[in-house]
Coordinates of C-alpha atoms in Angstrom, one line a residue:
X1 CA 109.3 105.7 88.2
X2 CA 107.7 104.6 84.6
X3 CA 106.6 106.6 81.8
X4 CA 103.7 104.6 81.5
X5 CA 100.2 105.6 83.2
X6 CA 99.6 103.6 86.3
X7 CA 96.9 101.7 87.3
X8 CA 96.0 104.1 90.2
X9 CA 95.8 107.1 87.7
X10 CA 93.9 105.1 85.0
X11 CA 91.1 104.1 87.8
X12 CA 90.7 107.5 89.2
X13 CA 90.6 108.9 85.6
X14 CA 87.9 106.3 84.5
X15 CA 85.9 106.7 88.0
X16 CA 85.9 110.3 87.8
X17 CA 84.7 110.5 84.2
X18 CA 88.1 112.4 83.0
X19 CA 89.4 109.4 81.1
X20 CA 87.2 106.9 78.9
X21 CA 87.8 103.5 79.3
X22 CA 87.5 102.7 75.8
X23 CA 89.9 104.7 74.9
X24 CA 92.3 103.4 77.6
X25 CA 92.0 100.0 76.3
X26 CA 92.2 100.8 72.5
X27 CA 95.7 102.7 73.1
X28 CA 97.0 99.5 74.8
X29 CA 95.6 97.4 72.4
X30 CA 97.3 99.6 69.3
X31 CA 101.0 99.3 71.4
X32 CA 100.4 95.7 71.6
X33 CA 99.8 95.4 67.7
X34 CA 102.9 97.8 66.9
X35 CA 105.4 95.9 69.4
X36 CA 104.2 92.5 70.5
X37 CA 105.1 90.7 67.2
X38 CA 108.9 90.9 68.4
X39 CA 108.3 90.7 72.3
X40 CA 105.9 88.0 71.9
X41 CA 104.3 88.5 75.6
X42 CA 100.9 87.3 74.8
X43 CA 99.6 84.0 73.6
X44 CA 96.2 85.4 72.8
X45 CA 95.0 88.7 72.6
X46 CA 91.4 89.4 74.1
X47 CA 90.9 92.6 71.7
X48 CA 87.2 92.3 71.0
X49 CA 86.5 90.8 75.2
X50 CA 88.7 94.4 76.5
X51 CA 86.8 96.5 73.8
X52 CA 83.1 94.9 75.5
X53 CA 84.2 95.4 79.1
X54 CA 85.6 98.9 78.3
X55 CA 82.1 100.0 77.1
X56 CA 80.5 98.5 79.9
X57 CA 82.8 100.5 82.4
X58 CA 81.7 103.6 80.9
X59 CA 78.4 102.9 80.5
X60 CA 78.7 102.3 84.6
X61 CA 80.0 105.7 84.9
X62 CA 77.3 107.5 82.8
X63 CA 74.8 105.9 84.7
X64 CA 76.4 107.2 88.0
X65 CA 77.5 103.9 89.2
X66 CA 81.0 102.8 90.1
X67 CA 83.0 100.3 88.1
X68 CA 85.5 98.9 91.0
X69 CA 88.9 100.3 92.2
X70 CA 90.3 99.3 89.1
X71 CA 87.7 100.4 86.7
X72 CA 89.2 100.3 83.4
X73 CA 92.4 99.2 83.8
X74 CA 94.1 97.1 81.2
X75 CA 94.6 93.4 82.8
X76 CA 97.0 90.6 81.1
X77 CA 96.2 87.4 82.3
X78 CA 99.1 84.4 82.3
X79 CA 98.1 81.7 80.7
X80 CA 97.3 79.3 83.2
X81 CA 94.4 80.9 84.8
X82 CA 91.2 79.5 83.9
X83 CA 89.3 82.2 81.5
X84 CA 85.7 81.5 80.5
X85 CA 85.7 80.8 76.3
X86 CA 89.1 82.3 76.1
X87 CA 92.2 79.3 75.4
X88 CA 93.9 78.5 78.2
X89 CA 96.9 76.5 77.1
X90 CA 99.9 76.8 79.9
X91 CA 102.2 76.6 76.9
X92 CA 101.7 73.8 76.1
X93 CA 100.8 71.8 72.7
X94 CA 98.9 69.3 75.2
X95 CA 96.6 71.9 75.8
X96 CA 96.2 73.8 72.6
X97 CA 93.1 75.2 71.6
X98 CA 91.6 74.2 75.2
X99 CA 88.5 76.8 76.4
X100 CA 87.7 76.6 80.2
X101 CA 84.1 76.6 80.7
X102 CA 84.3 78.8 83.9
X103 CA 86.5 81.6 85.5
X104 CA 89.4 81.7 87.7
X105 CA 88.3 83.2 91.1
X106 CA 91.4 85.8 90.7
X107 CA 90.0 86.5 86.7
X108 CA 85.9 87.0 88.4
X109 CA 87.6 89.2 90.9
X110 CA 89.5 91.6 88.7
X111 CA 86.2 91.7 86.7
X112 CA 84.4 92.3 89.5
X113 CA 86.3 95.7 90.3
X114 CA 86.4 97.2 86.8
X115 CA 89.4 95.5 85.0
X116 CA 89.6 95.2 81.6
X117 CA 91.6 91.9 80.2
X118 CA 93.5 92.7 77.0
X119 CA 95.1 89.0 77.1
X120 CA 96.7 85.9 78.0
X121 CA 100.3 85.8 78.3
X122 CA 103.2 83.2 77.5
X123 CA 104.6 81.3 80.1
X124 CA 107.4 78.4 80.0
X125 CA 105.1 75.1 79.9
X126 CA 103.1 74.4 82.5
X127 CA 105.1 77.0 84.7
X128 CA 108.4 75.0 84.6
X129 CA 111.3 77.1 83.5
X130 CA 113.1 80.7 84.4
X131 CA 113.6 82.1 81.2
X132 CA 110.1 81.4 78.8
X133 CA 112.5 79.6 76.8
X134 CA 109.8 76.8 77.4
X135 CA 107.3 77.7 75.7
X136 CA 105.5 75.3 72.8
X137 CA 104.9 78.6 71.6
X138 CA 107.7 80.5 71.3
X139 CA 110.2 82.5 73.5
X140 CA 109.2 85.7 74.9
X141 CA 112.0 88.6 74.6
X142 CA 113.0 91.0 77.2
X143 CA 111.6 94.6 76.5
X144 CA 114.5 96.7 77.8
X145 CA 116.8 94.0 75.4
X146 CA 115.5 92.1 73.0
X147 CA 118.6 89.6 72.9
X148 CA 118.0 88.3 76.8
X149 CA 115.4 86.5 78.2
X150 CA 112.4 88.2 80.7
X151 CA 112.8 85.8 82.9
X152 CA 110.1 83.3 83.8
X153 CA 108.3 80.8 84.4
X154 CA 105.6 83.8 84.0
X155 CA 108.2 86.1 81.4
X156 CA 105.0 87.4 78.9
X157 CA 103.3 88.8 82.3
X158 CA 106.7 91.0 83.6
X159 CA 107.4 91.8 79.4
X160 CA 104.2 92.6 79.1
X161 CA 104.2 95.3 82.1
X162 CA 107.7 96.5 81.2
X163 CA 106.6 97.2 77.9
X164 CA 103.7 99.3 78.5
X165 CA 100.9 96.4 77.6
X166 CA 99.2 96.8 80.6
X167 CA 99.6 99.0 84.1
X168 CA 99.1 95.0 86.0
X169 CA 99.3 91.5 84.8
X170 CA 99.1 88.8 86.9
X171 CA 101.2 85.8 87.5
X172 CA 101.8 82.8 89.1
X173 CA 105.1 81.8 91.8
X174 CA 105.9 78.5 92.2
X175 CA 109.7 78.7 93.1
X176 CA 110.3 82.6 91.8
X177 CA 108.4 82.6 88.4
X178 CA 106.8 86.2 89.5
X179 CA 109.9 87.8 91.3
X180 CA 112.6 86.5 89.3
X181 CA 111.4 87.9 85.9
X182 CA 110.1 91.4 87.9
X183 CA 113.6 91.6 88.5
X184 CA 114.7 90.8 85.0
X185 CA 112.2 93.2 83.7
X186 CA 112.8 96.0 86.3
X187 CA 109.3 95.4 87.3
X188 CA 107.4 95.1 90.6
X189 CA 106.4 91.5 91.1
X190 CA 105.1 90.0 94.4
X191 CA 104.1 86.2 95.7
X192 CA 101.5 86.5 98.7
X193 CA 101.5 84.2 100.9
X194 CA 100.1 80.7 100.4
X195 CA 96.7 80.7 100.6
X196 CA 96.1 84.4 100.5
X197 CA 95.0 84.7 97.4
X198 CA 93.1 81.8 95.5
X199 CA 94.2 79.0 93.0
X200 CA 90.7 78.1 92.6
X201 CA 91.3 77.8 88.2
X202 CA 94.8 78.3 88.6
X203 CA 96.1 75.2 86.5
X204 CA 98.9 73.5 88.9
X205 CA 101.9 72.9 88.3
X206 CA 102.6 72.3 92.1
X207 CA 99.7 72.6 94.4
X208 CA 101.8 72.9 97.7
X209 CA 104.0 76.0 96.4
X210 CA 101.8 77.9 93.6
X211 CA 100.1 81.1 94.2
X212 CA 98.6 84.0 92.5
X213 CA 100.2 87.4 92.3
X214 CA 100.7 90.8 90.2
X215 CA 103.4 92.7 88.1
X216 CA 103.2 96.4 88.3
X217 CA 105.2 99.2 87.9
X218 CA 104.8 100.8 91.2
X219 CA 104.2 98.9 94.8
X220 CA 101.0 101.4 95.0
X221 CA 99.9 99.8 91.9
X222 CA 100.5 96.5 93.7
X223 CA 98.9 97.4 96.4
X224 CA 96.0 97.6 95.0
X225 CA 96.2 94.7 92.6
X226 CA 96.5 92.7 95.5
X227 CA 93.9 94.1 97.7
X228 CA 91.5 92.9 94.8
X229 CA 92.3 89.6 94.5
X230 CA 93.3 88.5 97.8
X231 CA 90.3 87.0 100.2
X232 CA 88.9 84.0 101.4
X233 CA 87.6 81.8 98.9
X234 CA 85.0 78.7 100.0
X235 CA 86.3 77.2 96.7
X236 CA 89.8 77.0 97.1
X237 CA 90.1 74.4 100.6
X238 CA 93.9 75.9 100.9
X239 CA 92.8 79.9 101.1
X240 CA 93.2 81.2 104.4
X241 CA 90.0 82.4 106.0
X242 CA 91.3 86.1 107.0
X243 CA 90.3 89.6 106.4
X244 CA 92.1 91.6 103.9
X245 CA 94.0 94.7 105.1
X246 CA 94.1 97.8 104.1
X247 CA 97.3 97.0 102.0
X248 CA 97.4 100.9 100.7
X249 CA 97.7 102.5 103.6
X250 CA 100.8 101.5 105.2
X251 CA 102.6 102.9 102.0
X252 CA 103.4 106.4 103.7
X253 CA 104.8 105.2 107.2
X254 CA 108.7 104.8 106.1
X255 CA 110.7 102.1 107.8
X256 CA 111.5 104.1 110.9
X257 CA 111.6 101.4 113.9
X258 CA 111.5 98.6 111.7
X259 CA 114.2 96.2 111.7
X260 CA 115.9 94.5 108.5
X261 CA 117.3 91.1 108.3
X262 CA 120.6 91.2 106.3
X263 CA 121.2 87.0 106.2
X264 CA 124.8 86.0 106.9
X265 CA 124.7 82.7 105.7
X266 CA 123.1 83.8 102.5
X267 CA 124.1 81.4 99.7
X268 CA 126.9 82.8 97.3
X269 CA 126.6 83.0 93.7
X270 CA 124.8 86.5 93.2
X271 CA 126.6 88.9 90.4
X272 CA 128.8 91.7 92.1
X273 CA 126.8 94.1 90.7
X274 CA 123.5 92.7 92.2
X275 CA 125.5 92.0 95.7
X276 CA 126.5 95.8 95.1
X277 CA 122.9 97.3 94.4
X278 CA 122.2 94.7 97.7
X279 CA 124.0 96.0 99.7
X280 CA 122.8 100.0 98.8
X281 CA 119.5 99.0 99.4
X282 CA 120.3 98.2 103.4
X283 CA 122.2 101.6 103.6
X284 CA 119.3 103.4 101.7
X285 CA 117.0 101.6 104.4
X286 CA 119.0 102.3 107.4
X287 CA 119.3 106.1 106.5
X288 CA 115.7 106.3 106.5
X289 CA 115.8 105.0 110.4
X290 CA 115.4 100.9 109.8
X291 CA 118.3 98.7 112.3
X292 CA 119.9 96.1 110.5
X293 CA 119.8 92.8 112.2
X294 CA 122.3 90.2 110.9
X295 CA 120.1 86.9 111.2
X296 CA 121.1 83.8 110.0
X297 CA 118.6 81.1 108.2
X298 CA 120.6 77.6 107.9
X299 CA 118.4 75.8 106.2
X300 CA 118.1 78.3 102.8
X301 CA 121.1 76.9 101.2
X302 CA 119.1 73.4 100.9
X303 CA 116.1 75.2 99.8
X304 CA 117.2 74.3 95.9
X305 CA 118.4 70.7 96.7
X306 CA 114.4 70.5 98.6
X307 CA 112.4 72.1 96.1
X308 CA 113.6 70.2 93.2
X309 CA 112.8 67.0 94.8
X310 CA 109.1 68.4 96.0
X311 CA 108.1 70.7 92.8
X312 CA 108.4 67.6 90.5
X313 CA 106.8 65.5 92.6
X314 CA 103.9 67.1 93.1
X315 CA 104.2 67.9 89.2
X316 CA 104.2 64.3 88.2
X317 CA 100.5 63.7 90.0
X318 CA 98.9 66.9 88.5
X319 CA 99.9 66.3 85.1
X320 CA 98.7 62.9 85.0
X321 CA 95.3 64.4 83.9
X322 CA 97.0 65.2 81.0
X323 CA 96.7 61.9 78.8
X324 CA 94.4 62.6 76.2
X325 CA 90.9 61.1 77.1
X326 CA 89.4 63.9 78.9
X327 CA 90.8 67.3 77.2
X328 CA 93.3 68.9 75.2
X329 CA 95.1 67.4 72.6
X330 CA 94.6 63.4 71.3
X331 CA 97.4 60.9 69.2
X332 CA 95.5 58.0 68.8
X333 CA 97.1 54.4 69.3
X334 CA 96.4 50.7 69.3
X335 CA 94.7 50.8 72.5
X336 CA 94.4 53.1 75.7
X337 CA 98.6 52.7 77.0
X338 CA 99.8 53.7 73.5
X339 CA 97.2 56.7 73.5
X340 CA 98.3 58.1 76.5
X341 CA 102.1 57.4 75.6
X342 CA 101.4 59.2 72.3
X343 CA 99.3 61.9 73.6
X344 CA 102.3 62.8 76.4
X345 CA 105.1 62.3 74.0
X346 CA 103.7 64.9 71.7
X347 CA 102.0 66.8 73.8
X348 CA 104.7 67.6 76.4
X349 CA 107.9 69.3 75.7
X350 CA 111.6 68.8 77.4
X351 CA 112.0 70.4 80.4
X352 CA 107.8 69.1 81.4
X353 CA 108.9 65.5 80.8
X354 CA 112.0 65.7 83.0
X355 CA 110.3 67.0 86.0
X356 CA 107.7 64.6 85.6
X357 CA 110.2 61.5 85.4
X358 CA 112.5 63.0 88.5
X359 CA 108.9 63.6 90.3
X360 CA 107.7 60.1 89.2
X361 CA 111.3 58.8 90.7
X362 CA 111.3 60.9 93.9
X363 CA 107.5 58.9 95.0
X364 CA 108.5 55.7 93.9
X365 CA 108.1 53.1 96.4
X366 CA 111.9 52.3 97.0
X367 CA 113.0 55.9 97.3
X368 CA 110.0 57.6 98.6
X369 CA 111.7 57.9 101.7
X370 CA 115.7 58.8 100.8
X371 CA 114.8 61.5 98.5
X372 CA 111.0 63.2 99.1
X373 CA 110.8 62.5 102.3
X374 CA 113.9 63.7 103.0
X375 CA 112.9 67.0 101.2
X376 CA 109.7 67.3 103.3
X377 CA 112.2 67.3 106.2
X378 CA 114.3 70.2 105.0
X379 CA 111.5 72.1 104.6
X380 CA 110.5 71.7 107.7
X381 CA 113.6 72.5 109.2
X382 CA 113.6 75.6 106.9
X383 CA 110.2 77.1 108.3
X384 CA 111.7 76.8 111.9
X385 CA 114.6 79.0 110.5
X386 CA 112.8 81.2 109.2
X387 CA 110.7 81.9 112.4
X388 CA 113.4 82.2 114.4
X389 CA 114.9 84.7 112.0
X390 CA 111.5 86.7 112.5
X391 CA 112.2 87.0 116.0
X392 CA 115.1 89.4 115.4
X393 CA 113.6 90.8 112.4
X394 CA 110.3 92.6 110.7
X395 CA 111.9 91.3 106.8
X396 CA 114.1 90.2 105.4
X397 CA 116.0 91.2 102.4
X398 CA 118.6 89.7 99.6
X399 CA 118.9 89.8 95.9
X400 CA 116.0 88.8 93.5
X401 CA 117.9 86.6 90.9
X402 CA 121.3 86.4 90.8
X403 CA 122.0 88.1 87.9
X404 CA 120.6 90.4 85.6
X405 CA 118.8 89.5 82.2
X406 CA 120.9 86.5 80.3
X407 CA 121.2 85.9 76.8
X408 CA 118.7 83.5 75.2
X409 CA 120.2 79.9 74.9
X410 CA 122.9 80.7 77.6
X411 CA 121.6 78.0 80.2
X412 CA 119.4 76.4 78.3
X413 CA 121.8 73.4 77.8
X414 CA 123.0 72.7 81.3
X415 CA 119.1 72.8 83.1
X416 CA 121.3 73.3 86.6
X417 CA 122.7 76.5 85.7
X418 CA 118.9 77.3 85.0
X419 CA 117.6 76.0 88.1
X420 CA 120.0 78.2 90.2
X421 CA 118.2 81.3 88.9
X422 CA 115.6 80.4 92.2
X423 CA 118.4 80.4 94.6
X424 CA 117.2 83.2 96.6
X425 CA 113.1 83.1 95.7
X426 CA 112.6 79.5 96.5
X427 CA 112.9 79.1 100.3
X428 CA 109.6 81.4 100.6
X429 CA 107.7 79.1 98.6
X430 CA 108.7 76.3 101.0
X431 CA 107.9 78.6 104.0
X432 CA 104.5 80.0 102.3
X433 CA 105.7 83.4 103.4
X434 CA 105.0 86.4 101.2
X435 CA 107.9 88.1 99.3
X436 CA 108.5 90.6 96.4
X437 CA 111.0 92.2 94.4
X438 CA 111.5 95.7 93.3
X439 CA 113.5 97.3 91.4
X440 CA 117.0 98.8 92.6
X441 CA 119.4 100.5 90.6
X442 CA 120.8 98.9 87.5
X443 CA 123.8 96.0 87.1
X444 CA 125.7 94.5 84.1
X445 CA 125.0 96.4 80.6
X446 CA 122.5 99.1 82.3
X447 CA 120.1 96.2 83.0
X448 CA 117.6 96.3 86.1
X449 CA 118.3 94.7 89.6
X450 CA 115.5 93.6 91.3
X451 CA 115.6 92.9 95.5
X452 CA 113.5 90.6 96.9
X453 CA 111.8 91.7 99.8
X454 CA 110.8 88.5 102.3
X455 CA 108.1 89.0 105.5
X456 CA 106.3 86.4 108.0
X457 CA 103.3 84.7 106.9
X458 CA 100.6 87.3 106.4
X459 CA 103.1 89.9 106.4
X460 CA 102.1 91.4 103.3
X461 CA 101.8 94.8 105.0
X462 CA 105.0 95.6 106.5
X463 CA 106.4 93.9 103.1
X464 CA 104.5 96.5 101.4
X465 CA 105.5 98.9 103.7
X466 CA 109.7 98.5 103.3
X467 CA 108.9 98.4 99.5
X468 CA 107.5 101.4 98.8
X469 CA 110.8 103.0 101.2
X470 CA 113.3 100.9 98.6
X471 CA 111.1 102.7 95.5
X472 CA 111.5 106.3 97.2
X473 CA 114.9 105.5 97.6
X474 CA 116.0 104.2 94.2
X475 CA 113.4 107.0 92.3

């Protein structure tokens, strides 16, 4: 459990007039100044926007009004969610500087129930990366060791919660980019499922896979994070049109009758000492009255090979706005082609400009068909898996990342070694099904383990649900 208050005890507080939440925010804000300098988790800190909405919360509360559920709870944002006359740069030089004139739905949500936003966090560019090595900006360090990486794409949001910045942050999951640095950061982090929660101002990265989700510290915490921002919206033609459960209320029913997927053809290459925590986490399940179910999913060991065809594809089209006549950063040329050759050479960094060139390969005309469509396939084939592994099965469980934080610069010169930090988060990207990772035990040099959690499409409860058994277990 963390020493640090939670957002479920800072909203009662505030609500019930027994904690102000000015003063919430200004001890936040005077952590952030003491520590962020070496963690680097935020790009831009909203001190004088948090200090406003702070006031305004308690001036809700002497009136005899009611802020929200989350009513003065400190909020980082990652910093690729749209966030009216605040900079929204991905982490990118090619956006640097940018102000969106309008508010992500997730951002008008949060605000809606109280939060307070105390800034926008780093991110590897544009969302591509597992280790915020990526970043125009600058690398974000891992609080519990300063010397590894948090993980990424979304590494300022989990260093952020893990170092006591905020109770919540919110992040975005692509192919793992919210539960591989929870793990790394010994965090909660969950991905909904698509199209439960918006992407309406939500800059893509790819529009298929992305979704909206929150770092905690506790699943309760999560809970209600996600209860918050999940719902239909008429903006976002992806977002599911269903009701929103009551996602807090399942957290007391323990796993008894529920059955968990153990999956024998799971892809090797997980640390022993995350296969070990693993492997605790079924018997801590199973004592608490869940059946293990050996299932097997065929089609997850191609989920890397398929993703890395689809995620740069659909890159290479929604980064194409990016070329200098419309927003963000300018390098002038001879004419129009140079422009936008000069504007995209400076603008983008390394790891941007080879997804965009394998996406811009995968579409072209004469191997459309042998590579993407051949990915589209797979993940096709993998969603049938998956259903058929739900028959047998409530959730399923494995390993978050495969190993526990990694030293800076480690993988950053062979980008496969990088890319196999998704093994075990990407296939529910592909599916759209919701899955989380919480934190289990420790591994390698008294670092956190994270397991990932995986449920059916709208699953979120019963995800929830086994969750909050693993945290009773591990606490």
């Amino acid at each position: 459990m963390s020493e640090y208050p939670t957002a479920l005890q800072i909203a009662d507080g505030v609500r019930s007039g027994d904690l102000k939440a000015v003063d919430i925010v200004e001890q936040h804000l005077a952590t952030i100044a003491e520590t962020d300098g070496e963690i680097h988790a935020f790009n831009h800190v909203m001190a004088d926007e948090a200090r406003r909405r702070a006031a305004a919360v308690d001036a809700t509360v002497a009136a005899g009004g009611d802020p929200g559920p989350m009513a003065g709870v400190p909020v980082a944002l990652k910093d690729n969610m749209c966030t009216r006359g605040v900079p929204t740069t991905c982490s990118s030089k090619i956006l640097d500087g940018w102000i969106p004139p309008y508010d992500a739905t997730v951002v008008q949500r949060l605000a809606d129930a109280g939060a307070v936003f105390v800034g926008k966090t780093n991110l590897d560019e544009f969302a591509m990366g597992s280790s915020t090595e990526n970043s125009a900006f600058g690398p974000t360090r891992n609080p519990l060791d300063t010397s590894r990486v948090p993980g990424g794409s979304s590494g300022g949001s989990a260093a952020a919660v893990a170092a006591g910045y905020a109770p919540v942050s919110l992040g975005s999951d692509t192919g793992g980019s919210i539960r591989q640095p929870a793990a790394l950061c010994g965090v909660v982090g969950v991905k909904p499922t698509y199209g439960r929660v918006s992407r309406l101002g939500l800059i893509a990265f790819g529009s298929s896979l992305d979704q909206i989700g929150p770092f905690t510290h506790t699943v309760a915490d999560a809970a209600l994070t996600l209860q918050t921002i999940c719902g239909h919206d008429p903006g976002d033609s992806t977002s599911i049109p269903e009701p929103t459960p009551d996602y807090s209320s399942v957290l007391d029913r323990g796993v008894d009758g529920l059955r968990i997927g153990r999956i024998s053809d799971l892809p090797d290459g997980a640390d022993p000492d995350v296969v070990a925590r693993t492997d605790e986490a079924f018997a801590a399940l199973e004592a608490a009255g869940a059946t293990i179910v050996d299932v097997e999913v065929p089609a997850f060991t191609y989920g890397l090979t398929a993703y890395y065809l689809i995620a740069p594809a659909e890159a290479s089209s929604n980064l194409a706005r990016f070329d200098g006549v419309r927003y963000g950063l300018r390098v002038d040329g001879a004419d129009v082609e140079e422009m936008m050759r000069n504007t995209r050479t400076a603008g983008f960094g390394d790891e941007v400009k080879r997804r965009i060139l394998l996406g811009t390969y995968a579409l072209s005309a004469g191997y459309y068909d042998a590579y993407y469509g051949k990915a589209l396939k797979i993940r096709r084939l993998m969603a049938d898996d998956f259903a058929k592994a739900y028959q047998q099965c409530d959730v399923l469980l494995s390993p978050s990342s495969p190993s526990v934080a990694f030293p800076f610069g480690s993988k950053t010169a062979d980008p496969f070694a990088m890319y196999l930090c998704d093994t075990y988060t990407i296939p529910a990207n592909l599916t759209g099904d919701p899955a989380m990772s919480v934190p289990f035990g420790t591994g390698a040099d008294d670092l956190p383990v994270g397991v990932q959690v995986i449920a059916p499409a709208l699953g979120e409860s019963v995800m929830l649900q086994v969750a909050a058994e693993l945290e009773r277990s591990a606490s």
